[in-house]
Short mmCIF file of C-alpha atoms in Angstrom, two decimals:
data_model
loop_
_atom_site.label_atom_id
_atom_site.label_comp_id
_atom_site.label_asym_id
_atom_site.label_seq_id
_atom_site.Cartn_x
_atom_site.Cartn_y
_atom_site.Cartn_z
CA UNK A 216 93.80 94.35 96.35
CA UNK A 217 93.17 97.43 98.49
CA UNK A 218 89.89 99.34 98.61
CA UNK A 219 89.38 102.99 99.53
CA UNK A 220 85.92 104.50 100.12
CA UNK A 221 84.88 108.12 100.47
CA UNK A 222 81.63 110.07 100.07
CA UNK A 223 80.38 113.64 99.97
CA UNK A 224 77.26 115.72 99.43
CA UNK A 225 77.31 118.31 96.64
CA UNK A 226 74.88 121.19 97.18
CA UNK A 227 74.24 122.48 93.66
CA UNK A 228 73.13 126.03 92.92
CA UNK A 229 72.38 125.92 89.19
CA UNK A 230 70.72 123.67 86.65
CA UNK A 231 73.82 123.44 84.42
CA UNK A 232 76.08 120.45 83.94
CA UNK A 233 77.82 118.27 86.48
CA UNK A 234 81.52 117.83 85.65
CA UNK A 235 84.43 115.69 86.81
CA UNK A 236 88.19 116.16 86.90
CA UNK A 237 90.16 113.01 87.65
CA UNK A 238 93.94 112.84 87.81
CA UNK A 239 95.91 109.66 88.41
CA UNK A 240 99.52 110.50 89.11
CA UNK A 241 102.97 108.95 88.84
CA UNK A 242 102.22 107.41 85.44
CA UNK A 243 100.00 104.68 86.89
CA UNK A 244 97.20 103.58 84.53
CA UNK A 245 93.63 103.76 85.75
CA UNK A 246 90.17 102.81 84.54
CA UNK A 247 87.13 104.74 85.78
CA UNK A 248 83.40 104.09 85.51
CA UNK A 249 80.80 106.61 86.73
CA UNK A 250 77.36 105.26 87.69
CA UNK A 251 74.16 107.16 88.42
CA UNK A 252 72.46 105.51 91.38
CA UNK A 253 68.82 106.56 91.44
CA UNK A 254 66.60 106.58 94.51
CA UNK A 255 64.28 104.02 92.89
CA UNK A 256 67.12 101.46 93.07
CA UNK A 257 68.15 101.54 89.42
CA UNK A 258 71.70 102.17 88.27
CA UNK A 259 72.87 103.62 84.97
CA UNK A 260 76.40 104.01 83.58
CA UNK A 261 77.05 107.69 82.83
CA UNK A 262 80.52 107.24 81.33
CA UNK A 263 83.77 105.35 81.53
CA UNK A 264 87.31 106.34 80.61
CA UNK A 265 90.97 105.42 80.97
CA UNK A 266 93.48 107.51 82.91
CA UNK A 267 92.94 111.22 83.61
CA UNK A 268 90.21 113.60 82.38
CA UNK A 269 89.49 117.28 82.81
CA UNK A 270 86.08 118.98 82.71
CA UNK A 271 84.31 115.80 81.54
CA UNK A 272 80.54 116.38 81.52
CA UNK A 273 78.61 113.75 83.50
CA UNK A 274 75.19 115.14 82.61
CA UNK A 275 72.63 117.77 83.47
CA UNK A 276 72.24 118.55 87.16
CA UNK A 277 68.48 118.49 86.62
CA UNK A 278 68.71 114.79 85.65
CA UNK A 279 71.14 113.85 88.44
CA UNK A 280 69.84 115.95 91.35
CA UNK A 281 68.46 114.07 94.38
CA UNK A 282 70.39 110.96 93.35
CA UNK A 283 73.98 109.79 93.79
CA UNK A 284 76.86 109.17 91.47
CA UNK A 285 79.45 106.51 92.23
CA UNK A 286 82.90 106.93 90.75
CA UNK A 287 84.82 103.65 90.71
CA UNK A 288 88.48 103.86 89.71
CA UNK A 289 90.83 100.90 89.51
CA UNK A 290 94.53 101.77 89.59
CA UNK A 291 97.15 99.25 88.51
CA UNK A 292 100.54 99.86 90.14
CA UNK A 293 102.85 99.08 87.22
CA UNK A 294 105.62 101.58 88.06
CA UNK A 295 107.82 101.61 91.11
CA UNK A 296 109.55 104.95 91.54
CA UNK A 297 112.12 104.58 94.28
CA UNK A 298 112.84 108.34 94.37
CA UNK A 299 109.24 109.32 95.18
CA UNK A 300 107.74 109.04 98.65
CA UNK A 301 104.40 107.90 97.17
CA UNK A 302 103.61 105.56 94.27
CA UNK A 303 99.84 106.00 93.93
CA UNK A 304 97.96 109.28 93.71
CA UNK A 305 94.35 109.87 92.66
CA UNK A 306 92.51 113.19 92.84
CA UNK A 307 88.82 113.47 91.98
CA UNK A 308 86.81 116.71 91.76
CA UNK A 309 83.07 116.75 91.06
CA UNK A 310 81.58 120.16 90.47
CA UNK A 311 79.01 122.30 88.75
CA UNK A 312 80.30 124.79 86.24
CA UNK A 313 79.69 127.81 88.46
CA UNK A 314 80.96 127.17 91.97
CA UNK A 315 79.94 124.18 94.09
CA UNK A 316 82.61 121.50 94.35
CA UNK A 317 83.52 118.35 96.30
CA UNK A 318 86.73 116.38 96.06
CA UNK A 319 88.70 113.48 97.41
CA UNK A 320 92.35 112.50 97.28
CA UNK A 321 93.84 109.04 97.69
CA UNK A 322 97.58 108.43 98.03
CA UNK A 323 99.55 105.33 98.90
CA UNK A 324 103.10 104.07 99.03
CA UNK A 325 103.73 100.59 97.70
CA UNK A 326 106.71 98.26 97.67
CA UNK A 327 107.46 97.09 94.17
CA UNK A 328 104.77 96.96 91.55
CA UNK A 329 101.71 94.83 90.88
CA UNK A 330 99.29 96.14 93.49
CA UNK A 331 95.72 96.92 92.42
CA UNK A 332 93.69 99.65 94.15
CA UNK A 333 89.94 100.22 93.93
CA UNK A 334 88.76 103.70 94.82
CA UNK A 335 85.02 104.25 95.34
CA UNK A 336 83.81 107.85 95.65
CA UNK A 337 80.07 108.41 96.10
CA UNK A 338 78.62 111.90 95.68
CA UNK A 339 75.02 112.65 96.60
CA UNK A 340 73.82 115.56 94.47
CA UNK A 341 71.32 117.92 96.10
#
């Protein structure tokens, strides 16, 4: 099992909603859970979903600001495409509806199928 970690700081400019786009490519299934990690040490699940999503609302920026969100995606490599250079692709965008945005991209080549990848992306919202 391979683990990939990344983090960013999102400087918000509005009090609207925080959204996520997540795309897992090459037909590989994924499971994602998004946690709100508060400064007081508590953690709350904001949402969870299978595979890709677009413009999924995580919550109000006013409720998330000055805390972090952790996006944990597990990808199961069930397809081996010998014609593609890469087998695993995950793109995550976290943004407010107006303009501010952070993103990460994880790609990997595997031999055969059966590998499991855990991708952890932490975004501090300010």
